Amino acid sequence: MTGILLELDLTRGVVETPPASPLAAFRARHLPTVRELVSGLRKAAGDEHVVGLVAHVGGPPMSLAQVQELRAAVAGFRASGKRAVAWTESFGEVGGGTVPYYLATAFDEVWVQPSGELGITGVSVQATFVRGALDKAGVIPQFGKRREYKTAVDTFTEKEMTGPAREMAARLAESAYEQIVAGIAEGRELSVEQVRELVDRAPLGAEAGREAGLVDRLGYRSDVYDELEKRYGETTALLVERYHRRGPRTVHEALDQLPWPPKPAVAVIRISGGIVVGRNSGGGPLGGPRTGSDTITAALRAVAADEKVKAVVLRIDSPGGSYVASDAIRHEVLRLRSTGKPVIASMSSVAASGGYFVAMPADVIVAQPGTITGSIGVLSGKGVVRDALGRIGITQQAVSEGENARMYSAQEEFSPAQWERLEETLDRIYADFVAKAADDRSLPVDQLESLARGRVWTGADAHGRGLVDELGGFEHALQLACSRAGLDRDEVGIVTAPSRSFLDRLRPPTSTEDLAVRAQPLTVDGLATSLYAALGLPATGVLSMPLNWRVG
């Protein structure tokens, strides 16, 4: 048979987890997941039929952490002695090529179209502020936060960065830039100083990039594939994710996939999107996933009781959300650990605020250097839309009993007494967050407090401060889980929890635990909530980080 030339097409984008909502899932049906690509490259490294790898770089932006996950996978593939080639039409035509180029430098060769350029112009952290728009719309933002770095509320209460916000953003940009420059320098065998100088000269034309040692060859797609044909002869091209998904090709592979005899297993539990009370659901007809505490806690109890499951990896890609939902998940993580099964938290692009809350009780926290994490803080409040609705002729009236029955009504400002109650709530939750983080991370409360205050860190900085234990991706977390459970990584089964077949979803639930692992139907929460979303106001959930940070 002919050899297999693996193709990694990143121009379509990648996803961490397939979307939960049906329409979004249909639109993303052909997009590979990061885990598929990483697993596929790991499998291909040991497959004698795979002769090489060619990647088309570009397309929708990927997070720095996702790029680092793929860089490590490409390095593992190359370590087997097989070559990897990256090509692109252009690393950005008007900038925006820094992170894609950083990914490309993990390959043996980098090709650029002769008319392309290297828009490796550096790193920027941007924040968006909607206070002016809210003022014009007649929305009154009333939010409290703990502490000064909890900048999610600044989006709605400020018109520009505060001093602490600017300080935090500057360090995020600096840390990301340090990682990218170091990776490019290593991949291209240049000094850090040379890379910084070239970045400051960018954007560069393709020929200038080749002369500077940033690019190996200039050519079009046909030139790249002609060169690969000369190198490998006749091959069969196959996308990495299709290679990963295809069935067994030998008797040995078929026997290896049989469910009997049962293998010891590592369970993977995914926490993606906003963390909410209840069951997992899509965030809307077009939205990404939301993680429900009922679903995750039921999954944690199930794997604790499953004798085949010897260890658990929590894969977290979440900016946080509900305090009580996050606390419920943390409690079950601790109960799972009490059974003696190791729990490894693997952070993806972001695991901050509530996302950090559910990670911190794990035996080991693993993050990429570019992961966004921390944000140990709290926020709460509301946007008063009474005047905004009045401008379009909508009014609401209510009859209430109880002094604070309408405390969180979007029709009324907080009274002084109600604002005092809000402040007390913020203090209580913040103190609880800090105390539990200090206990989970075995740090003095005073030291943890200095790292908290709502501040967001890169994974590299969090690692240096004890908020993260080790740097690496999902595969590294999986290796740790196997090692701590005394398992051979190549002999272990990987199961996803919760897992339900299509037929299981059709039958009626038999218990509350059974009900918890089923997808929650979409709901409409009312006119005020819809207007909040339209104006960009936050969903309910006091453990959230800024959703509008952009690093790139």
Coordinates of C-alpha atoms in Angstrom, one line a residue:
M1 CA 0.0 0.0 0.0
T2 CA 1.1 3.6 -0.5
G3 CA 2.2 5.7 2.4
I4 CA -0.1 8.1 4.2
L5 CA 0.6 11.8 4.1
L6 CA -1.2 13.4 7.0
E7 CA -2.8 16.8 6.3
L8 CA -3.5 19.3 9.1
D9 CA -6.0 21.9 7.8
L10 CA -6.2 24.7 10.3
T11 CA -8.0 27.2 8.0
R12 CA -11.4 25.9 9.1
G13 CA -10.6 26.4 12.7
V14 CA -10.6 23.9 15.6
V15 CA -12.9 23.5 18.6
E16 CA -12.2 22.4 22.2
T17 CA -15.6 20.7 22.5
P18 CA -18.3 20.2 19.9
P19 CA -21.1 22.7 20.6
A20 CA -24.1 21.5 22.6
S21 CA -26.8 23.3 20.7
P22 CA -28.1 21.4 17.7
L23 CA -27.7 24.2 15.2
A24 CA -24.2 25.2 16.3
A25 CA -23.2 21.5 16.3
F26 CA -24.5 21.1 12.8
R27 CA -22.4 24.1 11.6
A28 CA -19.3 22.8 13.4
R29 CA -19.8 19.1 12.3
H30 CA -16.7 19.1 10.1
L31 CA -14.4 20.9 12.5
P32 CA -11.8 18.8 14.4
T33 CA -11.3 19.0 18.1
V34 CA -8.0 19.8 19.6
R35 CA -8.0 16.4 21.3
E36 CA -8.6 14.6 18.0
L37 CA -5.6 16.4 16.4
V38 CA -3.3 15.7 19.3
S39 CA -4.3 12.1 19.6
G40 CA -4.1 11.6 15.9
L41 CA -0.5 12.9 15.7
R42 CA 0.5 10.8 18.7
K43 CA -0.9 7.7 17.0
A44 CA 0.7 8.6 13.7
A45 CA 4.1 9.0 15.2
G46 CA 4.2 5.2 15.8
D47 CA 2.5 4.2 12.5
E48 CA 5.0 3.0 9.9
H49 CA 2.4 3.7 7.1
V50 CA 2.5 7.5 7.9
V51 CA 5.3 9.1 6.0
G52 CA 4.9 12.8 6.9
L53 CA 2.8 15.7 7.8
V54 CA 1.8 18.8 5.9
A55 CA -0.2 21.6 7.6
H56 CA -2.1 24.6 6.0
V57 CA -1.8 27.3 8.6
G58 CA -4.2 30.2 8.9
G59 CA -7.9 30.7 9.2
P60 CA -9.9 31.6 12.4
P61 CA -7.7 32.6 15.4
M62 CA -6.8 29.9 17.9
S63 CA -6.0 30.6 21.5
L64 CA -2.4 30.7 22.6
A65 CA -3.0 27.6 24.7
Q66 CA -4.5 25.7 21.8
V67 CA -1.5 26.6 19.6
Q68 CA 0.9 25.4 22.3
E69 CA -1.1 22.1 22.5
L70 CA -0.6 21.6 18.8
R71 CA 3.1 22.6 18.9
A72 CA 3.8 19.9 21.5
A73 CA 1.9 17.3 19.4
V74 CA 3.9 18.3 16.2
A75 CA 7.1 18.1 18.3
G76 CA 6.2 14.6 19.4
F77 CA 5.4 13.6 15.8
R78 CA 8.8 14.9 14.6
A79 CA 10.6 13.1 17.4
S80 CA 9.7 9.8 15.6
G81 CA 11.9 10.9 12.7
K82 CA 9.1 12.0 10.4
R83 CA 9.2 15.4 8.8
A84 CA 6.5 18.0 9.1
V85 CA 5.9 20.9 6.7
A86 CA 3.8 24.0 7.3
W87 CA 2.6 26.3 4.5
T88 CA 0.4 29.3 4.2
E89 CA -0.6 31.9 1.7
S90 CA 0.3 34.6 4.2
F91 CA 0.9 35.1 7.9
G92 CA -1.7 37.8 7.9
E93 CA -2.1 40.5 5.2
V94 CA -2.6 43.4 7.6
G95 CA -1.0 42.0 10.8
G96 CA -2.5 39.3 13.0
G97 CA 0.1 36.7 11.9
T98 CA 2.1 36.4 15.1
V99 CA 0.3 33.4 16.7
P100 CA -0.1 31.5 13.4
Y101 CA 3.6 31.9 12.7
Y102 CA 4.5 30.8 16.2
L103 CA 2.6 27.6 15.5
A104 CA 4.4 27.1 12.1
T105 CA 7.8 27.3 13.8
A106 CA 7.1 23.9 15.4
F107 CA 7.5 22.3 11.9
D108 CA 10.7 21.3 10.1
E109 CA 9.9 23.6 7.2
V110 CA 7.9 26.8 6.7
W111 CA 6.6 27.7 3.2
V112 CA 5.0 31.0 2.3
Q113 CA 3.4 32.1 -1.0
P114 CA 5.7 34.5 -2.8
S115 CA 3.1 37.2 -2.6
G116 CA 2.4 36.7 1.1
E117 CA 3.9 38.4 4.1
L118 CA 4.9 37.9 7.7
G119 CA 2.6 40.0 9.8
I120 CA 4.4 39.0 13.0
T121 CA 3.7 42.4 14.5
G122 CA 3.6 41.3 18.2
V123 CA 1.0 40.8 20.9
S124 CA -1.8 43.0 22.0
V125 CA -4.3 42.6 24.9
Q126 CA -7.5 44.5 24.1
A127 CA -10.6 45.2 26.3
T128 CA -14.0 46.5 25.1
F129 CA -16.0 49.0 27.1
V130 CA -19.7 49.5 26.6
R131 CA -20.5 52.1 29.2
G132 CA -21.0 54.9 26.7
A133 CA -23.4 52.8 24.7
L134 CA -25.3 51.9 27.9
D135 CA -25.6 55.5 28.8
K136 CA -27.0 56.3 25.4
A137 CA -29.4 53.3 25.7
G138 CA -30.6 54.4 29.1
V139 CA -29.2 51.4 30.9
I140 CA -27.9 52.1 34.4
P141 CA -25.1 49.6 35.4
Q142 CA -24.9 48.8 39.1
F143 CA -22.1 46.3 39.8
G144 CA -19.8 45.5 42.7
K145 CA -16.6 43.5 42.6
R146 CA -13.8 42.0 44.8
R147 CA -11.2 43.2 44.2
E148 CA -9.5 45.8 42.0
Y149 CA -8.4 43.4 39.3
K150 CA -11.9 41.8 38.8
T151 CA -12.3 43.8 35.6
A152 CA -15.3 42.0 34.1
V153 CA -17.6 44.7 35.6
D154 CA -15.3 47.5 34.1
T155 CA -16.7 46.6 30.7
F156 CA -20.1 48.0 31.9
T157 CA -19.0 50.6 34.5
E158 CA -15.9 52.2 32.8
K159 CA -15.1 53.9 29.6
E160 CA -11.4 53.0 29.7
M161 CA -8.9 50.8 31.5
T162 CA -8.4 51.4 35.2
G163 CA -4.9 51.4 36.6
P164 CA -5.1 47.9 37.9
A165 CA -6.7 46.7 34.7
R166 CA -3.9 48.3 32.6
E167 CA -1.2 46.7 34.9
M168 CA -2.8 43.3 34.5
A169 CA -3.2 43.6 30.8
A170 CA 0.4 44.7 30.4
R171 CA 1.7 41.7 32.2
L172 CA -0.6 39.3 30.2
A173 CA 0.8 40.8 26.9
E174 CA 4.3 40.6 28.2
S175 CA 4.1 37.0 29.3
A176 CA 2.4 35.9 26.1
Y177 CA 5.1 37.8 24.0
E178 CA 7.9 36.2 26.0
Q179 CA 6.5 32.7 25.3
I180 CA 6.0 33.4 21.6
V181 CA 9.4 34.9 21.1
A182 CA 11.1 32.1 22.9
G183 CA 9.3 29.5 20.8
I184 CA 10.1 31.2 17.5
A185 CA 13.8 31.6 18.5
E186 CA 14.0 27.9 19.3
G187 CA 12.2 26.8 16.2
R188 CA 14.1 29.0 13.8
E189 CA 17.5 28.7 15.6
L190 CA 17.7 32.5 16.2
S191 CA 18.4 34.4 19.3
V192 CA 15.7 36.0 21.3
E193 CA 17.1 39.4 20.5
Q194 CA 17.1 38.7 16.7
V195 CA 13.4 37.6 16.9
R196 CA 12.4 40.8 18.8
E197 CA 14.2 42.9 16.3
L198 CA 12.5 41.1 13.4
V199 CA 9.1 41.5 15.1
D200 CA 9.7 45.2 15.5
R201 CA 10.5 45.4 11.7
A202 CA 7.4 43.5 10.7
P203 CA 5.3 43.2 8.6
L204 CA 7.9 41.7 6.3
G205 CA 7.5 40.6 2.7
A206 CA 7.9 36.9 2.0
E207 CA 11.3 37.3 0.4
A208 CA 12.5 39.4 3.3
G209 CA 11.2 36.8 5.7
R210 CA 13.2 34.1 3.9
E211 CA 16.4 36.2 3.9
A212 CA 15.9 36.8 7.6
G213 CA 15.7 33.0 8.3
L214 CA 12.0 33.1 9.3
V215 CA 10.9 31.1 6.2
D216 CA 12.5 28.2 4.4
R217 CA 10.9 28.2 1.0
L218 CA 8.6 30.4 -1.1
G219 CA 6.0 28.7 -3.1
Y220 CA 2.3 28.0 -3.8
R221 CA 0.3 25.1 -2.6
S222 CA 1.1 23.1 -5.8
D223 CA 4.8 23.7 -5.2
V224 CA 4.6 22.4 -1.7
Y225 CA 2.8 19.2 -2.8
D226 CA 5.1 18.7 -5.8
E227 CA 8.1 18.8 -3.5
L228 CA 6.4 16.3 -1.1
E229 CA 5.7 14.0 -4.0
K230 CA 9.3 14.0 -5.0
R231 CA 10.3 13.3 -1.4
Y232 CA 7.8 10.5 -0.6
G233 CA 6.6 9.3 -4.0
E234 CA 2.9 8.3 -4.4
T235 CA 1.0 8.8 -1.2
T236 CA -2.5 8.9 0.1
A237 CA -3.5 12.3 1.7
L238 CA -5.6 12.0 4.8
L239 CA -6.8 14.6 7.3
V240 CA -5.4 14.1 10.8
E241 CA -8.9 13.9 12.3
R242 CA -10.1 11.4 9.7
Y243 CA -7.0 9.3 10.4
H244 CA -7.8 9.4 14.1
R245 CA -11.4 8.4 13.7
R246 CA -11.1 5.6 11.2
G247 CA -11.6 2.0 12.4
P248 CA -9.0 -0.7 12.9
R249 CA -7.0 -1.8 9.9
T250 CA -5.4 -4.9 11.4
V251 CA -6.5 -7.9 13.4
H252 CA -4.3 -6.6 16.3
E253 CA -6.0 -3.2 16.2
A254 CA -9.4 -4.8 16.1
L255 CA -8.6 -7.1 19.1
D256 CA -7.2 -4.1 21.0
Q257 CA -10.6 -2.3 20.6
L258 CA -12.7 -5.1 21.9
P259 CA -14.5 -4.3 25.2
W260 CA -13.3 -7.6 26.7
P261 CA -11.3 -8.2 28.7
P262 CA -12.0 -4.9 30.3
K263 CA -9.1 -2.4 30.6
P264 CA -8.5 -0.1 33.5
A265 CA -9.7 3.3 32.4
V266 CA -9.0 7.0 32.9
A267 CA -12.2 9.0 32.8
V268 CA -12.3 12.4 31.1
I269 CA -14.9 14.9 32.4
R270 CA -15.2 18.1 30.4
I271 CA -16.2 21.4 32.0
S272 CA -16.8 23.8 29.1
G273 CA -18.3 27.3 28.8
G274 CA -20.2 29.0 31.6
I275 CA -20.7 27.1 34.8
V276 CA -24.4 27.1 35.8
V277 CA -26.7 25.4 38.3
G278 CA -28.6 22.4 36.7
R279 CA -27.8 20.3 33.7
N280 CA -25.4 20.8 30.7
S281 CA -27.0 22.8 27.9
G282 CA -26.2 24.9 24.9
G283 CA -25.9 28.6 25.6
G284 CA -28.4 29.3 22.9
P285 CA -29.4 28.3 19.4
L286 CA -26.0 29.4 18.1
G287 CA -24.1 29.4 21.3
G288 CA -21.4 27.3 22.9
P289 CA -21.8 24.9 25.8
R290 CA -22.7 25.6 29.4
T291 CA -21.7 23.2 32.1
G292 CA -24.3 22.3 34.7
S293 CA -23.3 21.4 38.2
D294 CA -25.9 18.6 38.3
T295 CA -24.4 16.9 35.3
I296 CA -20.8 17.2 36.4
T297 CA -21.4 16.2 40.0
A298 CA -23.4 13.1 38.8
A299 CA -20.5 12.2 36.5
L300 CA -18.0 12.6 39.4
R301 CA -20.1 10.3 41.6
A302 CA -20.4 7.8 38.8
V303 CA -16.7 7.5 38.1
A304 CA -16.0 7.3 41.9
A305 CA -18.2 4.2 42.0
D306 CA -16.9 2.6 38.8
E307 CA -14.2 0.1 39.6
K308 CA -12.8 0.2 36.1
V309 CA -12.0 3.9 36.4
K310 CA -8.7 4.3 38.1
A311 CA -8.1 8.0 37.6
V312 CA -9.9 11.1 36.3
V313 CA -8.8 14.1 34.1
L314 CA -10.9 17.2 34.4
R315 CA -10.6 19.1 31.1
I316 CA -11.5 22.7 31.8
D317 CA -12.2 25.4 29.3
S318 CA -14.4 27.9 31.3
P319 CA -14.4 31.5 32.3
G320 CA -16.5 30.6 35.3
G321 CA -20.1 31.5 36.3
S322 CA -22.2 30.5 39.3
Y323 CA -20.6 30.4 42.7
V324 CA -22.9 27.7 44.1
A325 CA -22.5 25.6 41.0
S326 CA -18.7 25.8 41.1
D327 CA -18.7 25.0 44.9
A328 CA -20.9 21.9 44.3
I329 CA -18.4 20.6 41.7
R330 CA -15.5 21.3 44.0
H331 CA -17.1 19.4 46.8
E332 CA -17.5 16.3 44.5
V333 CA -14.0 16.6 43.3
L334 CA -12.8 16.4 46.9
R335 CA -15.1 13.4 47.6
L336 CA -13.7 11.6 44.5
R337 CA -10.2 12.2 45.7
S338 CA -11.1 10.7 49.1
T339 CA -11.6 7.4 47.3
G340 CA -7.9 7.3 46.4
K341 CA -8.4 7.9 42.7
P342 CA -6.1 10.7 41.4
V343 CA -7.8 13.7 39.8
I344 CA -5.8 15.8 37.4
A345 CA -7.1 19.2 36.2
S346 CA -6.1 20.0 32.6
M347 CA -6.6 23.6 31.7
S348 CA -7.3 24.5 28.1
S349 CA -7.6 28.1 26.7
V350 CA -9.1 29.5 29.9
A351 CA -9.8 28.2 33.4
A352 CA -10.5 31.3 35.4
S353 CA -12.7 32.5 38.3
G354 CA -15.3 29.6 38.6
G355 CA -13.1 27.7 36.1
Y356 CA -10.2 28.0 38.6
F357 CA -12.5 27.2 41.5
V358 CA -13.4 23.7 40.1
A359 CA -9.7 23.1 39.2
M360 CA -8.0 24.0 42.5
P361 CA -9.0 20.9 44.5
A362 CA -7.4 18.5 42.0
D363 CA -4.3 16.5 42.9
V364 CA -2.4 18.3 40.2
I365 CA -3.2 21.3 38.0
V366 CA -1.8 21.3 34.5
A367 CA -2.0 24.4 32.3
Q368 CA -0.3 25.6 29.1
P369 CA 2.0 28.6 29.5
G370 CA -0.6 30.6 27.5
T371 CA -3.7 29.4 29.4
I372 CA -5.7 32.3 31.0
T373 CA -6.3 31.4 34.6
G374 CA -6.7 32.8 38.1
S375 CA -9.2 35.6 38.5
I376 CA -9.9 34.6 42.1
G377 CA -12.5 37.2 42.7
V378 CA -16.2 37.9 42.6
L379 CA -18.7 40.3 41.0
S380 CA -22.4 40.9 41.2
G381 CA -25.0 43.5 40.2
K382 CA -27.5 44.3 37.6
G383 CA -28.2 46.6 34.7
V384 CA -31.3 48.8 35.2
V385 CA -33.1 48.8 31.9
R386 CA -36.3 50.7 33.0
D387 CA -35.4 53.8 31.1
A388 CA -34.2 51.9 28.1
L389 CA -37.5 50.0 27.8
G390 CA -39.4 53.2 28.4
R391 CA -37.9 54.8 25.4
I392 CA -39.5 52.2 23.2
G393 CA -42.8 52.3 25.0
I394 CA -42.4 49.2 27.3
T395 CA -43.3 49.6 31.0
Q396 CA -43.6 47.1 33.8
Q397 CA -45.4 47.2 37.1
A398 CA -45.3 44.8 40.0
V399 CA -46.9 44.3 43.4
S400 CA -44.5 42.8 46.0
E401 CA -44.4 41.7 49.6
G402 CA -41.0 41.8 51.4
E403 CA -38.6 44.7 51.6
N404 CA -36.1 43.3 49.1
A405 CA -38.5 41.3 46.8
R406 CA -37.4 43.5 43.9
M407 CA -33.8 43.8 44.9
Y408 CA -32.5 42.3 41.6
S409 CA -35.3 43.7 39.5
A410 CA -34.0 45.3 36.3
Q411 CA -36.6 48.0 36.8
E412 CA -35.2 49.6 39.9
E413 CA -31.9 50.8 41.3
F414 CA -30.5 49.3 44.5
S415 CA -31.6 51.1 47.6
P416 CA -28.7 52.1 50.1
A417 CA -29.7 49.1 52.3
Q418 CA -29.8 46.8 49.3
W419 CA -26.4 47.9 48.1
E420 CA -25.1 47.2 51.6
R421 CA -26.5 43.7 51.4
L422 CA -24.8 43.3 48.0
E423 CA -21.5 44.4 49.5
E424 CA -21.8 41.9 52.3
T425 CA -22.5 39.1 49.8
L426 CA -19.4 40.0 47.8
D427 CA -17.3 40.0 51.0
R428 CA -18.6 36.6 52.1
I429 CA -18.1 34.9 48.7
Y430 CA -14.7 36.4 48.2
A431 CA -13.5 35.4 51.6
D432 CA -14.8 31.8 51.0
F433 CA -13.1 31.6 47.6
V434 CA -9.7 32.8 49.0
A435 CA -9.9 30.5 52.0
K436 CA -10.8 27.4 49.9
A437 CA -8.1 28.3 47.3
A438 CA -5.5 28.7 50.1
D439 CA -6.5 25.3 51.6
D440 CA -6.6 23.5 48.2
R441 CA -3.2 25.0 47.1
S442 CA -1.6 24.6 50.5
L443 CA -0.7 28.3 50.7
P444 CA -1.1 30.7 53.6
V445 CA -4.2 32.8 53.2
D446 CA -2.2 36.0 53.1
Q447 CA -0.1 34.8 50.3
L448 CA -3.1 33.5 48.3
E449 CA -4.9 36.8 48.9
S450 CA -2.0 38.6 47.2
L451 CA -2.4 36.4 44.2
A452 CA -6.2 36.7 44.1
R453 CA -7.9 40.1 44.1
G454 CA -9.6 39.1 40.8
R455 CA -6.3 39.1 38.9
V456 CA -5.9 37.1 35.7
W457 CA -2.6 35.3 35.1
T458 CA -1.1 33.4 32.2
G459 CA -0.4 29.8 32.9
A460 CA 3.3 30.5 33.0
D461 CA 2.9 33.2 35.7
A462 CA 0.4 31.1 37.6
H463 CA 2.9 28.2 37.7
G464 CA 5.6 30.5 39.1
R465 CA 3.2 31.5 41.9
G466 CA 1.9 28.1 42.9
L467 CA -1.6 28.5 41.4
V468 CA -0.6 25.8 38.8
D469 CA 1.5 22.8 39.4
E470 CA 2.8 21.8 36.0
L471 CA 2.9 23.2 32.5
G472 CA 1.6 21.1 29.6
G473 CA -1.4 20.0 27.7
F474 CA -4.1 17.3 27.8
E475 CA -1.7 14.5 26.9
H476 CA 0.6 15.5 29.8
A477 CA -2.3 15.5 32.2
L478 CA -3.3 12.1 30.9
Q479 CA 0.2 10.7 31.4
L480 CA 0.2 12.1 35.0
A481 CA -3.2 10.5 35.7
C482 CA -1.8 7.1 34.5
S483 CA 1.4 7.5 36.4
R484 CA -0.4 8.3 39.7
A485 CA -2.7 5.4 39.2
G486 CA 0.1 3.0 38.4
L487 CA -1.1 2.5 34.8
D488 CA 0.6 2.1 31.4
R489 CA -0.5 4.9 29.2
D490 CA -0.5 2.7 26.1
E491 CA -2.6 0.0 27.8
V492 CA -5.3 2.1 29.4
G493 CA -8.8 2.9 28.1
I494 CA -10.0 6.5 27.8
V495 CA -13.7 7.0 28.6
T496 CA -15.7 10.2 28.6
A497 CA -18.1 10.9 31.4
P498 CA -21.0 11.5 31.3
S499 CA -21.7 9.4 28.2
R500 CA -25.1 8.6 26.9
S501 CA -26.0 6.8 23.6
F502 CA -28.7 8.2 21.4
L503 CA -31.2 5.5 22.5
D504 CA -30.4 6.2 26.2
R505 CA -31.4 9.8 25.5
L506 CA -34.8 8.7 24.1
R507 CA -35.9 6.6 27.0
P508 CA -37.4 8.3 30.1
P509 CA -35.1 8.9 33.1
T510 CA -35.2 6.4 35.9
S511 CA -33.7 8.5 38.7
T512 CA -32.4 12.0 39.5
E513 CA -28.9 10.9 38.7
D514 CA -30.0 9.6 35.3
L515 CA -31.9 12.9 34.7
A516 CA -28.8 15.0 35.6
V517 CA -26.6 13.7 32.8
R518 CA -29.2 14.5 30.1
A519 CA -29.0 17.7 28.1
Q520 CA -31.1 20.5 29.4
P521 CA -33.6 22.0 26.9
L522 CA -33.2 25.6 25.9
T523 CA -35.3 28.1 27.8
V524 CA -36.3 31.7 27.4
D525 CA -36.0 33.6 30.7
G526 CA -38.0 36.7 29.9
L527 CA -37.8 40.0 28.2
A528 CA -35.3 41.6 30.6
T529 CA -32.8 38.8 30.3
S530 CA -33.0 38.9 26.5
L531 CA -32.4 42.7 26.6
Y532 CA -29.4 42.1 28.9
A533 CA -27.9 39.8 26.4
A534 CA -28.6 42.1 23.5
L535 CA -26.8 44.9 25.4
G536 CA -23.9 42.7 26.4
L537 CA -24.6 42.6 30.1
P538 CA -23.4 39.5 32.0
A539 CA -25.4 36.4 32.7
T540 CA -26.1 35.5 36.3
G541 CA -23.0 34.2 37.9
V542 CA -20.7 35.9 40.4
L543 CA -17.5 33.9 39.6
S544 CA -16.8 35.2 36.1
M545 CA -13.8 36.7 34.4
P546 CA -13.6 39.3 31.7
L547 CA -15.1 37.8 28.6
N548 CA -13.9 40.4 26.2
W549 CA -10.1 40.0 26.7
R550 CA -8.3 39.3 23.4
V551 CA -4.7 38.3 23.4
G552 CA -3.0 38.2 20.0

